[in-house]
Amino acid sequence: MDVDLTYPKEAEEFRAVIAEWLAENLPEGWGTEGFSMTRDERLAWSDEWAKRLHAGGWICASWPEEYGGKGLSLLEQVVLQEEFARVEAPLRADFFGDTLVGPTLLQWGSEEQKQEFIPRILSGTIAWCQGFSEPDAGSDLASLTTRAELDGDEWVINGQKVWTTQAQYADYVFLLARTDPDAPKHAGISYLLVPMHQPGVEVRPIRQIDGSSEFNEVFFSGARCPKDNVVGGVNNGWKVAMTTLGFERGSSATTGHRRFARELDRIVAEAEGRGKDADPLIRQRLARAWSKVKIMQINGYRTLTDALNGTHHTAALGATNKMFWSEMHKETMELAMDVLGPDGQILRGSDAEADDGDFRPRRGASTYPVDDLQASYFFSRSETIWGGTAEIQRNIVGERVLGLPKEPKAEAKA
Ligand SMILES: Cc1cc2nc3c(=O)[nH]c(=O)nc-3n(C[C@H](O)[C@H](O)[C@H](O)COP(=O)(O)OP(=O)(O)OC[C@H]3O[C@@H](n4cnc5c(N)ncnc54)[C@H](O)[C@@H]3O)c2cc1C
């Protein structure tokens, strides 16, 4: 398959429009050497930026115009993401809303659900969390036991979720609950939209290795949501959840590699500064890391070409994508720690920059101030787990892409 890296004239014109908007709206000095913001400035800017993105119509700009999007074409979306990535400007209000539940609602939601939730997702005025995993239902998600029962016009929910990222800040959870306990396990599940601020919901933060508490246990005891807040039909939640997981495992074709490329530049600079670039084994590992980032970039262009041509030559790449980047990143961050040597084991962040209590602090908690590389090293450990582990991705590739026999089911214990 030929890959053509030139963009049509209209795409380049659209690129100029975005570049101009960015130049007008980003803070002065953004991206230049020495540019910095205090914690308070950063928080204020983050709020202001979400408003500007919304006013510009850039959040979820591919969504249909009738729901407040711009209905951008695939190529326009790519150009939009490339321009934002080029200047390192964030292009989202709330990951769970923009990337997971929003697109799922567009595909499966009723008209009323779309009218109620989509505008609030676009304006960044509603925060979400994902209530899928339970203590005994992670990879084997269909084993979930949280129950929802109808009581008049409301669902009543009882059970426990775990690893619920951002639950402490969320207004709503998109939650999987068993609504028919007698049906086969994939068949009796529904996908509900449940308000978090109510007496039957208790959020208990889990303290992580870097001192922050990004995710939580969430307990539901008699929590309620309206009967109509079921997405895609009662007992059809498994299919709806697979749609959400598809969005979670995807990455942006031509920009996904960029954050890894930038980080690798930083690791190479550390290696040069410490004379480690003379070590043949480190050099080899750096070259391997660089090659993998390049593979990701080229595969991104292949996927884009495929999508624009309406062909399916690279469908298998989609299935390997999450596994590829998460394992690559884990390996690269192990290399980063080896480059730092003993320095990697002391706290390198500064208290002043730490964001104690914030969601995914850039440099750990104030009680445990790690720097960007250390924080990324820690987080890389989780990337082969969330959204479906690398082992589960391999099962999917084996069974659905390569057509290998299905994995045997574990025998029930006598
Ligand atoms: C940072 C982070 C954020 C998260 N955020 C959320 C969230 O917001 N909402 C949410 O619902 N969940 C969230 N999760 C949970 C995540 O989806 C689960 O951790 C994941 O699905 C794995 O489930 P588990 O932890 O129960 O591990 P298990 O399923 O118990 O797996 C344990 C090990 O066994 C392996 N394994 C299991 N089954 C198989 C098999 N059939 N074949 C081969 N190997 C197998 C796994 O690969 C893994 O190595 C988050 C997780 C992390 C790490």
Short mmCIF file of N, CA, C and O and ligand atoms in Angstrom, two decimals, residues 96 130-135 137-140 162-165 214-215 379 382 385-392 395 407, ligand 1:
data_model
loop_
_atom_site.label_atom_id
_atom_site.label_comp_id
_atom_site.label_asym_id
_atom_site.label_seq_id
_atom_site.Cartn_x
_atom_site.Cartn_y
_atom_site.Cartn_z
N PHE A 96 -12.76 11.48 30.09
CA PHE A 96 -13.83 10.49 30.13
C PHE A 96 -15.06 10.95 29.34
O PHE A 96 -15.76 10.13 28.75
N GLN A 130 -15.46 6.34 35.03
CA GLN A 130 -15.82 5.08 34.36
C GLN A 130 -15.96 3.97 35.40
O GLN A 130 -14.96 3.56 36.00
N GLY A 131 -17.17 3.48 35.61
CA GLY A 131 -17.41 2.46 36.63
C GLY A 131 -17.55 1.08 36.01
O GLY A 131 -18.67 0.54 35.95
N PHE A 132 -16.45 0.53 35.52
CA PHE A 132 -16.48 -0.82 34.94
C PHE A 132 -15.89 -1.83 35.94
O PHE A 132 -16.57 -2.74 36.37
N SER A 133 -14.59 -1.67 36.27
CA SER A 133 -13.87 -2.69 37.04
C SER A 133 -14.42 -2.85 38.45
O SER A 133 -14.85 -1.88 39.08
N GLU A 134 -14.33 -4.10 38.92
CA GLU A 134 -14.72 -4.43 40.30
C GLU A 134 -13.61 -5.29 40.90
O GLU A 134 -12.77 -5.81 40.17
N PRO A 135 -13.65 -5.50 42.22
CA PRO A 135 -12.57 -6.30 42.83
C PRO A 135 -12.41 -7.68 42.17
O PRO A 135 -11.30 -8.16 42.03
N ALA A 137 -13.69 -8.43 39.02
CA ALA A 137 -14.04 -8.33 37.60
C ALA A 137 -13.19 -7.24 36.95
O ALA A 137 -13.54 -6.06 37.00
N GLY A 138 -12.04 -7.65 36.41
CA GLY A 138 -11.16 -6.71 35.70
C GLY A 138 -11.06 -7.18 34.27
O GLY A 138 -11.89 -6.85 33.42
N SER A 139 -10.06 -8.03 33.99
CA SER A 139 -9.95 -8.62 32.64
C SER A 139 -11.22 -9.37 32.31
O SER A 139 -11.74 -9.30 31.19
N ASP A 140 -11.72 -10.10 33.29
CA ASP A 140 -12.96 -10.85 33.07
C ASP A 140 -14.13 -9.95 33.51
O ASP A 140 -14.84 -10.24 34.47
N VAL A 162 -13.90 -0.44 41.50
CA VAL A 162 -12.55 -0.15 41.98
C VAL A 162 -11.70 0.39 40.83
O VAL A 162 -12.09 0.22 39.67
N TRP A 163 -10.63 1.06 41.17
CA TRP A 163 -9.73 1.73 40.20
C TRP A 163 -10.48 2.82 39.44
O TRP A 163 -10.17 3.09 38.29
N THR A 164 -11.46 3.43 40.07
CA THR A 164 -12.29 4.40 39.35
C THR A 164 -11.56 5.75 39.31
O THR A 164 -11.61 6.53 40.26
N THR A 165 -10.90 5.99 38.20
CA THR A 165 -10.10 7.21 38.03
C THR A 165 -11.00 8.44 38.09
O THR A 165 -12.07 8.45 37.46
N GLU A 214 -5.08 9.15 42.33
CA GLU A 214 -5.76 9.38 41.08
C GLU A 214 -7.02 8.51 40.98
O GLU A 214 -8.02 8.90 40.41
N PHE A 215 -6.95 7.31 41.54
CA PHE A 215 -8.14 6.49 41.43
C PHE A 215 -8.68 6.07 42.79
O PHE A 215 -8.05 6.31 43.83
N PHE A 379 3.94 5.99 35.87
CA PHE A 379 2.67 5.85 35.16
C PHE A 379 2.75 4.79 34.05
O PHE A 379 1.78 4.10 33.76
N SER A 382 1.42 1.40 34.63
CA SER A 382 -0.03 1.14 34.60
C SER A 382 -0.58 1.04 33.18
O SER A 382 -1.69 0.59 32.97
N ILE A 385 -1.90 -2.04 31.72
CA ILE A 385 -3.00 -2.63 32.51
C ILE A 385 -4.34 -1.96 32.17
O ILE A 385 -5.29 -2.63 31.79
N TRP A 386 -4.42 -0.62 32.30
CA TRP A 386 -5.73 0.00 32.13
C TRP A 386 -6.25 -0.13 30.69
O TRP A 386 -5.46 -0.26 29.77
N GLY A 387 -7.57 -0.12 30.60
CA GLY A 387 -8.19 -0.22 29.26
C GLY A 387 -8.03 -1.61 28.65
O GLY A 387 -8.23 -1.79 27.44
N GLY A 388 -7.66 -2.59 29.45
CA GLY A 388 -7.43 -3.95 28.92
C GLY A 388 -5.95 -4.24 28.91
O GLY A 388 -5.17 -3.52 28.27
N THR A 389 -5.52 -5.28 29.64
CA THR A 389 -4.07 -5.52 29.80
C THR A 389 -3.45 -5.99 28.48
O THR A 389 -4.15 -6.43 27.56
N ALA A 390 -2.11 -5.92 28.43
CA ALA A 390 -1.40 -6.34 27.21
C ALA A 390 -1.66 -7.82 26.93
O ALA A 390 -1.71 -8.24 25.77
N GLU A 391 -1.82 -8.62 27.99
CA GLU A 391 -2.09 -10.05 27.79
C GLU A 391 -3.47 -10.24 27.14
O GLU A 391 -3.64 -11.05 26.23
N ILE A 392 -4.43 -9.46 27.61
CA ILE A 392 -5.78 -9.56 27.03
C ILE A 392 -5.76 -9.08 25.58
O ILE A 392 -6.40 -9.67 24.70
N ASN A 395 -4.62 -11.86 23.53
CA ASN A 395 -5.69 -12.84 23.29
C ASN A 395 -6.58 -12.36 22.15
O ASN A 395 -6.98 -13.14 21.27
N GLU A 407 -9.05 -19.25 23.69
CA GLU A 407 -8.36 -19.77 24.87
C GLU A 407 -9.32 -20.66 25.66
O GLU A 407 -10.52 -20.36 25.74
C1 LIG B 1 -4.06 3.58 36.18
C2 LIG B 1 -5.31 2.77 36.08
C3 LIG B 1 -6.53 3.42 35.92
C4 LIG B 1 -7.71 2.68 35.82
N1 LIG B 1 -8.89 3.37 35.71
C5 LIG B 1 -10.05 2.68 35.65
C6 LIG B 1 -11.30 3.37 35.60
O1 LIG B 1 -11.34 4.61 35.61
N2 LIG B 1 -12.43 2.65 35.57
C7 LIG B 1 -12.42 1.27 35.57
O2 LIG B 1 -13.49 0.68 35.48
N3 LIG B 1 -11.25 0.58 35.64
C8 LIG B 1 -10.07 1.26 35.68
N4 LIG B 1 -8.86 0.56 35.77
C9 LIG B 1 -8.91 -0.89 35.91
C10 LIG B 1 -8.43 -1.67 34.72
O3 LIG B 1 -9.37 -1.68 33.69
C11 LIG B 1 -8.11 -3.09 35.23
O4 LIG B 1 -7.02 -2.98 36.13
C12 LIG B 1 -7.74 -4.02 34.10
O5 LIG B 1 -8.84 -4.30 33.28
C13 LIG B 1 -7.17 -5.37 34.64
O6 LIG B 1 -8.03 -5.94 35.60
P1 LIG B 1 -7.47 -6.37 37.04
O7 LIG B 1 -6.71 -5.23 37.62
O8 LIG B 1 -8.63 -6.89 37.81
O9 LIG B 1 -6.43 -7.52 36.77
P2 LIG B 1 -6.76 -9.06 36.50
O10 LIG B 1 -7.84 -9.16 35.50
O11 LIG B 1 -6.95 -9.74 37.81
O12 LIG B 1 -5.42 -9.55 35.83
C14 LIG B 1 -4.25 -9.91 36.58
C15 LIG B 1 -3.21 -10.41 35.61
O13 LIG B 1 -3.67 -11.61 34.96
C16 LIG B 1 -3.63 -11.47 33.55
N5 LIG B 1 -4.79 -12.13 32.94
C17 LIG B 1 -6.07 -12.08 33.36
N6 LIG B 1 -6.87 -12.79 32.54
C18 LIG B 1 -6.07 -13.31 31.58
C19 LIG B 1 -6.28 -14.15 30.44
N7 LIG B 1 -7.51 -14.57 30.12
N8 LIG B 1 -5.21 -14.47 29.65
C20 LIG B 1 -3.98 -14.03 29.97
N9 LIG B 1 -3.71 -13.24 31.05
C21 LIG B 1 -4.72 -12.90 31.83
C22 LIG B 1 -3.72 -9.95 33.30
O14 LIG B 1 -3.18 -9.60 32.06
C23 LIG B 1 -2.90 -9.42 34.47
O15 LIG B 1 -1.53 -9.48 34.18
C24 LIG B 1 -7.68 1.27 35.86
C25 LIG B 1 -6.45 0.61 36.01
C26 LIG B 1 -5.28 1.34 36.12
C27 LIG B 1 -3.99 0.60 36.30
#
